[in-house]
N, CA, C and O of each residue as an XYZ file, in Angstrom:
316
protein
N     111.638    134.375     26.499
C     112.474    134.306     27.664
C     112.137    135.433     28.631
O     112.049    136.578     28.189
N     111.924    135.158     30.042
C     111.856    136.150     30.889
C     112.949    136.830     31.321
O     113.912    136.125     31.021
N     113.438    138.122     32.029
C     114.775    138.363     32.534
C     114.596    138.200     33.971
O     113.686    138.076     34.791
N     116.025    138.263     33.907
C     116.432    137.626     35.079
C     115.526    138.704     36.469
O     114.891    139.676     36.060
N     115.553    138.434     37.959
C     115.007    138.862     38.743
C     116.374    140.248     38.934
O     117.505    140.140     38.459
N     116.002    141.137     39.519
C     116.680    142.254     39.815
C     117.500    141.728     40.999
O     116.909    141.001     41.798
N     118.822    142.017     41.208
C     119.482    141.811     42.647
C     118.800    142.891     43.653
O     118.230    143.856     43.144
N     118.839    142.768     44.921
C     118.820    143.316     45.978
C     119.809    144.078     45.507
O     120.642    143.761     44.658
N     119.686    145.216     46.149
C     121.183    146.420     46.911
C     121.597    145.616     48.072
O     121.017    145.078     49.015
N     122.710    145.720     47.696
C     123.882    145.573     49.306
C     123.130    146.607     50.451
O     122.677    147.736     50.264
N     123.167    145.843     51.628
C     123.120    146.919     52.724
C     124.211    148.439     52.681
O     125.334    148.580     52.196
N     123.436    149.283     53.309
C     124.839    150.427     53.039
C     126.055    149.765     54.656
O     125.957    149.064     55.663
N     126.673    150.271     54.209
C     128.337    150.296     55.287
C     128.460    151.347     55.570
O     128.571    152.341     54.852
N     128.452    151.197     57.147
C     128.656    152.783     57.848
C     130.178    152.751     57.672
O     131.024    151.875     57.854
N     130.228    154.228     57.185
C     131.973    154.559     57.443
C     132.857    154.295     58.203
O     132.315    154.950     59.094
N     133.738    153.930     58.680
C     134.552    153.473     59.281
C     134.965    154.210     60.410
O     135.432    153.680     61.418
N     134.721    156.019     60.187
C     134.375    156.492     61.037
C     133.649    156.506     62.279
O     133.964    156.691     63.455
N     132.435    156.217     61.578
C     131.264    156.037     62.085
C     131.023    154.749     62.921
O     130.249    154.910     63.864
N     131.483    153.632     62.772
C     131.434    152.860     63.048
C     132.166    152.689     64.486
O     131.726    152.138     65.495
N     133.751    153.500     64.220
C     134.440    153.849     65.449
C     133.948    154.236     66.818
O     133.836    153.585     67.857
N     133.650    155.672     66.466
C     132.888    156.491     67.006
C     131.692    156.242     68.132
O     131.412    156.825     69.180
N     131.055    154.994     67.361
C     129.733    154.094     68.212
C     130.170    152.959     69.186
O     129.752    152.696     70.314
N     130.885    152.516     68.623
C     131.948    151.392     69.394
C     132.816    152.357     70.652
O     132.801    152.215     71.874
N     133.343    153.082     70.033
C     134.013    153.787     71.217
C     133.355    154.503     72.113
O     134.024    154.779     73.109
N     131.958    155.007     72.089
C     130.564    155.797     72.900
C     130.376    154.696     74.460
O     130.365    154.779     75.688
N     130.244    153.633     73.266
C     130.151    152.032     73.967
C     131.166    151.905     74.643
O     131.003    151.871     75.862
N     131.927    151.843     74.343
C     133.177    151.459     75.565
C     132.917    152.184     76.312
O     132.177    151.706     77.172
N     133.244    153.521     76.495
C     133.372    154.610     76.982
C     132.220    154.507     78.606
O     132.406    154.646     79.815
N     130.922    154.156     77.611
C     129.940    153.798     78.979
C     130.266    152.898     79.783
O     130.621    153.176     80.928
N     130.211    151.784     79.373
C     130.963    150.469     79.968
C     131.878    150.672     80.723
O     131.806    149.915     81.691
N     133.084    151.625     80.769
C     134.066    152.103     81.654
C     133.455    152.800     82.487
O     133.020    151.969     83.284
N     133.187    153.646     82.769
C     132.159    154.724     83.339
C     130.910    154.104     84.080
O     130.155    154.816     84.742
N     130.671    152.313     83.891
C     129.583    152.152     84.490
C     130.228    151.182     86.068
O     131.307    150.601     85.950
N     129.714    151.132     86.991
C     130.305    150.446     88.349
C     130.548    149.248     87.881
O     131.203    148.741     88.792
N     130.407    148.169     86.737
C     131.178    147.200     86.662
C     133.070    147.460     85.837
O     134.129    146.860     85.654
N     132.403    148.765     85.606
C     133.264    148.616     84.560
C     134.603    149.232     85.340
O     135.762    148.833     85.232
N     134.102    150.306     86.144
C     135.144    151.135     87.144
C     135.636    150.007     88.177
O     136.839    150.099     88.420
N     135.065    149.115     88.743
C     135.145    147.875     89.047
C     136.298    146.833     88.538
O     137.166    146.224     89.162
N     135.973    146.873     87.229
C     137.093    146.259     86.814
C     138.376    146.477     86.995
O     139.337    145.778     87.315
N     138.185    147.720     86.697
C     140.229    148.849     86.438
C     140.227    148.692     88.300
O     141.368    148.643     88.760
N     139.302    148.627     89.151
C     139.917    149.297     90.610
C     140.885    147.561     90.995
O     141.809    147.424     91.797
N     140.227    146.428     90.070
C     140.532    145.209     90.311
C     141.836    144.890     89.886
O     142.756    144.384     90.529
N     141.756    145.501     87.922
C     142.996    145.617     87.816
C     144.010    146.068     88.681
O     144.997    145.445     89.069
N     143.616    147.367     88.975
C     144.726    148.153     89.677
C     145.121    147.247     91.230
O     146.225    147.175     91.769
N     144.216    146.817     91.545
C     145.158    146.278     93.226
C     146.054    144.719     92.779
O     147.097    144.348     93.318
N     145.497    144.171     91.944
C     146.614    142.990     91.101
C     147.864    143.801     90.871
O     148.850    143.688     91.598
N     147.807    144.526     89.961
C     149.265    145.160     89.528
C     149.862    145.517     90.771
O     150.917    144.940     91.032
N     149.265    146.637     91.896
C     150.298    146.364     92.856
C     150.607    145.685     93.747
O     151.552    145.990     94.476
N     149.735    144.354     93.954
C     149.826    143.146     94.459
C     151.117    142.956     93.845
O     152.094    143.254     94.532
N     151.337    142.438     92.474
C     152.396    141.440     91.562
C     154.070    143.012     91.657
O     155.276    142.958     91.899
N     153.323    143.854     91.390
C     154.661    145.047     91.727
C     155.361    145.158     93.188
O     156.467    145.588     93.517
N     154.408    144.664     93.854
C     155.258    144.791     95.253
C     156.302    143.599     95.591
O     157.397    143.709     96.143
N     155.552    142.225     95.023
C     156.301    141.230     94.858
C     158.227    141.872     94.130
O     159.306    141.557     94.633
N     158.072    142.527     93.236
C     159.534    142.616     92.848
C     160.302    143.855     93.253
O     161.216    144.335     92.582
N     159.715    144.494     94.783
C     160.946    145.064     95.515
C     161.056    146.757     95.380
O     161.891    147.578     95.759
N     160.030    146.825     94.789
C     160.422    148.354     94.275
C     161.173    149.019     93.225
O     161.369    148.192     92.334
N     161.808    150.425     92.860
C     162.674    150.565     91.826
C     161.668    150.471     90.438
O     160.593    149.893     90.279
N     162.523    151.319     89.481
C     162.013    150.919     88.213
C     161.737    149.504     87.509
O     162.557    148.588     87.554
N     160.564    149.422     86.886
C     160.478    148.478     85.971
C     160.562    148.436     84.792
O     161.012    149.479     84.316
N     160.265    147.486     83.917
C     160.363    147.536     82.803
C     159.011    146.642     82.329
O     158.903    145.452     82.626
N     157.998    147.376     81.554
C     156.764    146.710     81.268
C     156.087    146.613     79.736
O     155.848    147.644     79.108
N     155.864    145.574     79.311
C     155.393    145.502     77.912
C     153.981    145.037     77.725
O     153.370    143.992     77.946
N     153.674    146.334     77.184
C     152.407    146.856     76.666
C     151.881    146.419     75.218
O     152.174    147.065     74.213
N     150.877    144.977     75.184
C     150.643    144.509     73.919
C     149.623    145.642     73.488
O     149.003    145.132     72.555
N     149.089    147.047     73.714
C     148.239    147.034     73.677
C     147.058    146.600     72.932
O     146.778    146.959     71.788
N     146.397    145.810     73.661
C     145.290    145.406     73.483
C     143.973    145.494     74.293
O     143.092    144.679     74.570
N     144.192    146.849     74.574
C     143.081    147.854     75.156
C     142.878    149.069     75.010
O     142.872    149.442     73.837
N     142.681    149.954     75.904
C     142.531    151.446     75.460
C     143.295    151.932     76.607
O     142.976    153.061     76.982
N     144.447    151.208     77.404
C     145.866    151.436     77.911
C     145.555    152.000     79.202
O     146.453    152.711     79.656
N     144.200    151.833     80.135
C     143.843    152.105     81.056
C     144.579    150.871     82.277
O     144.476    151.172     83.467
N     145.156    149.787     81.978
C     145.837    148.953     82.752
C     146.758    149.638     82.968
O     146.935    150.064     84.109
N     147.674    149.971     81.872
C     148.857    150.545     81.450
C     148.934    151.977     82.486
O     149.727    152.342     83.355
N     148.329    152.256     82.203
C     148.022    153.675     83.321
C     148.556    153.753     84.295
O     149.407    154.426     84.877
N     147.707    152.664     84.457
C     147.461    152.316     86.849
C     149.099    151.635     86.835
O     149.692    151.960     87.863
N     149.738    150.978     86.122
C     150.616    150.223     86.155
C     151.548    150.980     86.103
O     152.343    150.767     87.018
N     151.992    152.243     85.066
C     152.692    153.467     85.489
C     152.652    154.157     86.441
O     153.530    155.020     86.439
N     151.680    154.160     87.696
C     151.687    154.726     88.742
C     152.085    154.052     89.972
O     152.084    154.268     91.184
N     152.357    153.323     89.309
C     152.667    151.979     90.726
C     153.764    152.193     90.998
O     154.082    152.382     92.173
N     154.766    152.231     89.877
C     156.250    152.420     90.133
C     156.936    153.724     90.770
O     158.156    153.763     90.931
Protein backbone atom coordinates (compact mmCIF):
# COMPACT_ATOMS: atom_id res chain seq x y z
CA UNK A 1 0.00 0.00 0.00
CA UNK A 2 1.21 3.48 -0.78
CA UNK A 3 0.43 6.50 1.75
CA UNK A 4 -1.64 8.79 1.29
CA UNK A 5 -0.35 12.22 -0.59
CA UNK A 6 0.65 14.96 2.05
CA UNK A 7 -2.07 17.88 2.40
CA UNK A 8 -1.08 21.30 1.35
CA UNK A 9 -0.74 23.95 4.34
CA UNK A 10 -3.61 26.29 4.59
CA UNK A 11 -2.67 29.70 3.33
CA UNK A 12 -1.50 31.83 6.41
CA UNK A 13 -4.41 34.52 7.68
CA UNK A 14 -3.31 37.89 8.21
CA UNK A 15 -4.36 39.01 11.67
CA UNK A 16 -7.22 40.74 11.94
CA UNK A 17 -5.27 43.52 12.81
CA UNK A 18 -3.56 43.57 9.97
CA UNK A 19 -6.02 43.11 7.79
CA UNK A 20 -7.83 46.30 9.32
CA UNK A 21 -5.15 48.44 9.13
CA UNK A 22 -4.77 47.80 5.05
CA UNK A 23 -8.38 48.19 4.43
CA UNK A 24 -8.46 51.26 6.41
CA UNK A 25 -4.90 52.83 4.51
CA UNK A 26 -7.38 52.09 1.54
CA UNK A 27 -10.16 53.92 2.53
CA UNK A 28 -8.33 56.54 3.87
CA UNK A 29 -6.78 57.20 0.19
CA UNK A 30 -9.96 56.90 -1.52
CA UNK A 31 -11.28 59.75 0.77
CA UNK A 32 -8.38 61.92 0.27
CA UNK A 33 -8.52 61.28 -3.49
CA UNK A 34 -10.81 64.12 -5.74
CA UNK A 35 -13.41 61.46 -6.30
CA UNK A 36 -13.58 60.66 -3.12
CA UNK A 37 -13.56 64.41 -1.53
CA UNK A 38 -16.11 64.71 -4.30
CA UNK A 39 -18.26 62.50 -2.94
CA UNK A 40 -18.62 63.94 0.87
CA UNK A 41 -18.73 67.74 -0.95
CA UNK A 42 -21.95 65.89 -2.81
CA UNK A 43 -23.02 64.40 0.21
CA UNK A 44 -22.77 67.49 2.03
CA UNK A 45 -24.93 69.92 -0.37
CA UNK A 46 -27.90 66.98 -0.36
CA UNK A 47 -28.02 67.09 3.40
CA UNK A 48 -28.44 70.76 3.31
CA UNK A 49 -30.58 70.71 0.38
CA UNK A 50 -33.12 68.01 2.41
CA UNK A 51 -32.25 70.17 5.98
CA UNK A 52 -33.39 73.29 4.65
CA UNK A 53 -36.53 71.68 3.44
CA UNK A 54 -37.54 71.20 7.34
CA UNK A 55 -37.26 74.89 8.53
CA UNK A 56 -34.42 75.06 10.66
CA UNK A 57 -34.10 74.33 14.58
CA UNK A 58 -32.83 71.16 15.96
CA UNK A 59 -33.09 67.82 14.50
CA UNK A 60 -33.17 64.61 15.29
CA UNK A 61 -30.97 62.12 13.07
CA UNK A 62 -30.31 58.36 12.94
CA UNK A 63 -27.08 57.18 12.29
CA UNK A 64 -27.03 53.38 10.95
CA UNK A 65 -23.55 53.71 10.92
CA UNK A 66 -22.57 52.20 8.07
CA UNK A 67 -19.57 54.22 7.27
CA UNK A 68 -16.75 55.88 8.87
CA UNK A 69 -19.49 58.76 10.01
CA UNK A 70 -18.08 61.37 7.63
CA UNK A 71 -21.93 61.97 6.36
CA UNK A 72 -22.76 62.16 9.91
CA UNK A 73 -20.30 64.94 10.35
CA UNK A 74 -21.39 67.35 7.59
CA UNK A 75 -24.95 66.55 8.80
CA UNK A 76 -24.07 67.79 12.40
CA UNK A 77 -23.00 70.96 11.00
CA UNK A 78 -25.89 71.76 9.16
CA UNK A 79 -28.03 72.21 12.10
Amino acid sequence: MSEAPEAPEAPEVPAVPETFDRAMAVWQEWQEAPWGRLRYATAEANLVRHVEVLGGGPSRVLDLAGGDGGDAVRLAGTT
